[in-house]
mmCIF file with all atom_site columns, C-alpha atoms in Angstrom:
data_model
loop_
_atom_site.group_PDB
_atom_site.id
_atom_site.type_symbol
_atom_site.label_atom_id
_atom_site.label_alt_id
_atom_site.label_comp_id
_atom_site.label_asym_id
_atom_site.label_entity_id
_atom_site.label_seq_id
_atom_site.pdbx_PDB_ins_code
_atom_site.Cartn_x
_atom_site.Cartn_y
_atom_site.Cartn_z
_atom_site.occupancy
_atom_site.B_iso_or_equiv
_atom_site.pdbx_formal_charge
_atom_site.auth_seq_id
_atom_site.auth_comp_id
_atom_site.auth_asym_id
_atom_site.auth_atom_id
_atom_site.pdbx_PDB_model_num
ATOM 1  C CA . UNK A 1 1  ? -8.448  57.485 54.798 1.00 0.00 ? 1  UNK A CA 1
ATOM 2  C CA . UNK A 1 2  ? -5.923  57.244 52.100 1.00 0.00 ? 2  UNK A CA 1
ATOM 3  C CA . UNK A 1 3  ? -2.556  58.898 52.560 1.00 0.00 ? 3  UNK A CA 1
ATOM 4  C CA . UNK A 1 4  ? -0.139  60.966 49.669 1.00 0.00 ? 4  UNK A CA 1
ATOM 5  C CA . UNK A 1 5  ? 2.495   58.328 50.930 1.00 0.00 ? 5  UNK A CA 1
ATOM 6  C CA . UNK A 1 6  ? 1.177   55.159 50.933 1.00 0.00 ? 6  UNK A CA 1
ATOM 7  C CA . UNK A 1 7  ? 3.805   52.754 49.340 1.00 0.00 ? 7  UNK A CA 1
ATOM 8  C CA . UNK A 1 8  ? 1.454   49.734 48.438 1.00 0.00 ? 8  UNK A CA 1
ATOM 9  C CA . UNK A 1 9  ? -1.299  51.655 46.486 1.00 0.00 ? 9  UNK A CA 1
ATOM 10 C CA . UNK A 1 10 ? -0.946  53.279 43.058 1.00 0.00 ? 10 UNK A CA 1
ATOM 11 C CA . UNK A 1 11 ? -0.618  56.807 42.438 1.00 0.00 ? 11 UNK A CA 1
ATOM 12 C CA . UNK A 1 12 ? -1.680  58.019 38.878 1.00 0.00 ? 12 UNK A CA 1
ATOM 13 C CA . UNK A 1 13 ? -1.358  61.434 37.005 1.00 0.00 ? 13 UNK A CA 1
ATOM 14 C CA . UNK A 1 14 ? -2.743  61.111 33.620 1.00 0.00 ? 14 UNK A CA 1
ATOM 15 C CA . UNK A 1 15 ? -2.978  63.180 30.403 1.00 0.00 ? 15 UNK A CA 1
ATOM 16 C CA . UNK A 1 16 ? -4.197  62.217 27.369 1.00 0.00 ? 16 UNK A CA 1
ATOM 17 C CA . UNK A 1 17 ? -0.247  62.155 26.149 1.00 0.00 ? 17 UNK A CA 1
ATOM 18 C CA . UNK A 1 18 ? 1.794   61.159 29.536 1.00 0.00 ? 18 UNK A CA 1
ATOM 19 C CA . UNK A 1 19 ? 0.990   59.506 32.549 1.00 0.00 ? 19 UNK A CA 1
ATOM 20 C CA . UNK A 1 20 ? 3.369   59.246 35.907 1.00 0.00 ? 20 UNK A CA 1
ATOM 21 C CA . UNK A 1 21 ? 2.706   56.178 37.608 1.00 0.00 ? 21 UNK A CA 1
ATOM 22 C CA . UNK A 1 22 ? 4.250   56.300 41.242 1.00 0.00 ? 22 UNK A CA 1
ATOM 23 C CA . UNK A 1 23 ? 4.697   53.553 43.906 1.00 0.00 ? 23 UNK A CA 1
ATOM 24 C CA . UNK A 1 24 ? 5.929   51.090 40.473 1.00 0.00 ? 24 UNK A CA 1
ATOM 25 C CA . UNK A 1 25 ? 6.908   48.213 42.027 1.00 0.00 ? 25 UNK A CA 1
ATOM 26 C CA . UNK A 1 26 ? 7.165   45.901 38.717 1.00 0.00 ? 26 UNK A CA 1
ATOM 27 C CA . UNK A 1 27 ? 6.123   45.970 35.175 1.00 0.00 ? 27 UNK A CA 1
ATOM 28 C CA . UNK A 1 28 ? 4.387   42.990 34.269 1.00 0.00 ? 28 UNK A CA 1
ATOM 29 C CA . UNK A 1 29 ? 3.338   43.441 30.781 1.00 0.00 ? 29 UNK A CA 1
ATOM 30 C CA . UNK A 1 30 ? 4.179   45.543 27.693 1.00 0.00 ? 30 UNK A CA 1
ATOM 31 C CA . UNK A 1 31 ? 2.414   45.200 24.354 1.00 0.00 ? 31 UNK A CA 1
ATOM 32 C CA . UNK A 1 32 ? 2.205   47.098 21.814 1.00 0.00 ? 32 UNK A CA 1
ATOM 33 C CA . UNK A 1 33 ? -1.571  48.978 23.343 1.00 0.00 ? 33 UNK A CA 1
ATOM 34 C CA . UNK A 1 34 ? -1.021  48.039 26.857 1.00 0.00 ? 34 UNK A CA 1
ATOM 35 C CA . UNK A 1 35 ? 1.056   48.643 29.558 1.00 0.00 ? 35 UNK A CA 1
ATOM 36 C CA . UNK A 1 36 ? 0.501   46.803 32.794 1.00 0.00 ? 36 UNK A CA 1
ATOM 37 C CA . UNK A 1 37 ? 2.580   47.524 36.408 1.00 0.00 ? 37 UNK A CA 1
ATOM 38 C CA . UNK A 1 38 ? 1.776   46.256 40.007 1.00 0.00 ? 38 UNK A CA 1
ATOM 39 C CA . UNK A 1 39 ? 2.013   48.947 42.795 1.00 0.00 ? 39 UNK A CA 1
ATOM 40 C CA . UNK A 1 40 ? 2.017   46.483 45.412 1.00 0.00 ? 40 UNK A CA 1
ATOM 41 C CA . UNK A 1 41 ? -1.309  45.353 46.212 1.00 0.00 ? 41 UNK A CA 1
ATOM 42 C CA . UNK A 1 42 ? -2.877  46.474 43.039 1.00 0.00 ? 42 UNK A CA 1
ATOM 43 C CA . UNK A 1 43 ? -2.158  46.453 39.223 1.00 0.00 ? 43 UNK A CA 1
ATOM 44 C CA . UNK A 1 44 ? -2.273  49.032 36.701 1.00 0.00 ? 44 UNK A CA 1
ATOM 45 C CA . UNK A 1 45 ? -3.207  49.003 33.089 1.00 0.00 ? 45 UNK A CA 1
ATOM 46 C CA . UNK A 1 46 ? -2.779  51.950 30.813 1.00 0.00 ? 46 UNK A CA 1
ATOM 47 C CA . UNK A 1 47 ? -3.877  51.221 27.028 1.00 0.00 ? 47 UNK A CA 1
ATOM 48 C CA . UNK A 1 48 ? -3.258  53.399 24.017 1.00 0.00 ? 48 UNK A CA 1
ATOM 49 C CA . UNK A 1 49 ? -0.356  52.884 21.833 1.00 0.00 ? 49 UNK A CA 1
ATOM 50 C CA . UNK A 1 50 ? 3.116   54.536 20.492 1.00 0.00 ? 50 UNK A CA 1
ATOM 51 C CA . UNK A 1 51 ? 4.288   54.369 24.610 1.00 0.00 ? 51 UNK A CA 1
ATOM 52 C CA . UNK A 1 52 ? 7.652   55.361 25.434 1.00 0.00 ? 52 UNK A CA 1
ATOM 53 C CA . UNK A 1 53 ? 9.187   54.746 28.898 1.00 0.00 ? 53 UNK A CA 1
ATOM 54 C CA . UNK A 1 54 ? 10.709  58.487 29.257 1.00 0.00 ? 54 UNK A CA 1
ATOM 55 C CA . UNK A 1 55 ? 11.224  57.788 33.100 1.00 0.00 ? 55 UNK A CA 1
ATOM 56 C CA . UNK A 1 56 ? 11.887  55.114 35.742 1.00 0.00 ? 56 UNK A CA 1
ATOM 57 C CA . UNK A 1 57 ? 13.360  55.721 39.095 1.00 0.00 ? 57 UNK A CA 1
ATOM 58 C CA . UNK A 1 58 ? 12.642  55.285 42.518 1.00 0.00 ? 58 UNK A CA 1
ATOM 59 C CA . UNK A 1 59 ? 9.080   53.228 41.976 1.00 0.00 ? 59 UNK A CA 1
ATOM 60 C CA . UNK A 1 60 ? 8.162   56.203 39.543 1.00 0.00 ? 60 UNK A CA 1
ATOM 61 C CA . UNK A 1 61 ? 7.500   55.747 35.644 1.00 0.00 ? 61 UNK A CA 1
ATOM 62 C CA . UNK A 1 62 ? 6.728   58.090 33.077 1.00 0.00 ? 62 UNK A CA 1
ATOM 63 C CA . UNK A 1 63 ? 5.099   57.215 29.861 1.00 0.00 ? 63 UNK A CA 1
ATOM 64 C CA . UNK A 1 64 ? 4.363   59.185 26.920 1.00 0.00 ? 64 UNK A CA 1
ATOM 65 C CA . UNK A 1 65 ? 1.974   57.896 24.063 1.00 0.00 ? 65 UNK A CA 1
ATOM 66 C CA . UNK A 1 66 ? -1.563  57.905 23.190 1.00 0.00 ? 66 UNK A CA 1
ATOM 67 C CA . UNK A 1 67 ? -2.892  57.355 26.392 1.00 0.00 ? 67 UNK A CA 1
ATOM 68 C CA . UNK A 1 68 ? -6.929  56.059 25.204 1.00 0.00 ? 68 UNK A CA 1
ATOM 69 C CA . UNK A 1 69 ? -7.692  54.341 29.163 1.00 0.00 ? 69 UNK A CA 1
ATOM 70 C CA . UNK A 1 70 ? -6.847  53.084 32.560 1.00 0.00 ? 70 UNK A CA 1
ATOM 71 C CA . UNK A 1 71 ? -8.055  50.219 34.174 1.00 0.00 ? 71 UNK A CA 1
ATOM 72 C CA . UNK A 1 72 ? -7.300  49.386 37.956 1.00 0.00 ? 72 UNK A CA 1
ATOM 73 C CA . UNK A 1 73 ? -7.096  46.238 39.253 1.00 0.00 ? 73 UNK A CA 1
ATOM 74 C CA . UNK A 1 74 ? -7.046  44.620 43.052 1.00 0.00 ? 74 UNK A CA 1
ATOM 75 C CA . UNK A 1 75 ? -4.667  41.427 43.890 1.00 0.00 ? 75 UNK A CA 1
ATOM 76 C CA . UNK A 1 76 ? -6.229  37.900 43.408 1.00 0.00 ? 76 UNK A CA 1
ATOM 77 C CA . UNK A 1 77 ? -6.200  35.417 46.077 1.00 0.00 ? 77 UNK A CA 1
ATOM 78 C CA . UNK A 1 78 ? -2.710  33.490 45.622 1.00 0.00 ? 78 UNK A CA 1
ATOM 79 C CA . UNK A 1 79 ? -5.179  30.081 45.509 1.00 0.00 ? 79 UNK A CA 1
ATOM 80 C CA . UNK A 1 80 ? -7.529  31.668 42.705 1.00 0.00 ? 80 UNK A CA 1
ATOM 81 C CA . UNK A 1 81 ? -4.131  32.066 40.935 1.00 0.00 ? 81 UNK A CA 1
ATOM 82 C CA . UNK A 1 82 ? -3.727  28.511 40.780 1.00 0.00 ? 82 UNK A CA 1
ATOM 83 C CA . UNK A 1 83 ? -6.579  27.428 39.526 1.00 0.00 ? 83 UNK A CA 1
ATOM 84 C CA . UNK A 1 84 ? -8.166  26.688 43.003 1.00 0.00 ? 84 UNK A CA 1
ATOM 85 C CA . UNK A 1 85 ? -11.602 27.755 44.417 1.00 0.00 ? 85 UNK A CA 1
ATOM 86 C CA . UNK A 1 86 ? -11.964 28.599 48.054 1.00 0.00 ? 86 UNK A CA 1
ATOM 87 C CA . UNK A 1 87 ? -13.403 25.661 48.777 1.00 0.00 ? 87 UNK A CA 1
ATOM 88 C CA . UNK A 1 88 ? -10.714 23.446 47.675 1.00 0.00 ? 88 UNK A CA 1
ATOM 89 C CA . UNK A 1 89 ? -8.020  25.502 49.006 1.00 0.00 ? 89 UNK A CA 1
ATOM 90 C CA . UNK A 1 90 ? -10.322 24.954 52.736 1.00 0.00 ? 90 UNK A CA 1
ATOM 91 C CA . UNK A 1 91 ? -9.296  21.042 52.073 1.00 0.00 ? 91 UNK A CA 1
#
């Protein structure tokens, strides 16, 4: 069961011109169509271009633009992240 105040999943209103992203713990990449953030164990992608960061505060951001998708994505294992399968890692 999923909870309005869970602190380590996202939480995403969108539009097709603004999107609030809550529980923002980092962003981890801007370009000039994308727009990635973790919200702790998971990441966030939105694509689209002409973003502007109209809000951040309190693990909450609000982005205007062209908002054209939204991908979610789960953590990686910290030993995929290095280049390691689980059977090496075992070793």
């Amino acid at each position: 069961m999923a909870y309005d105040l869970d602190f380590n999943e996202p939480k995403v209103t969108v539009s097709e011109k603004l999107a609030a992203l809550e529980n923002v713990k980092a962003i981890v990449m801007i370009s000039e169509t994308a727009l990635t953030v973790q919200c702790g164990r998971a990441y966030v992608t939105l694509k689209g271009r002409d973003f502007v960061i109209r809000e951040i505060f309190e693990g909450r951001l609000l982005v205007e633009g062209r908002i054209q998708g939204l991908e979610f994505f789960g953590a990686q294992d910290k030993d995929q992240d290095r280049g390691l399968s689980h059977r090496q890692a075992a070793r």
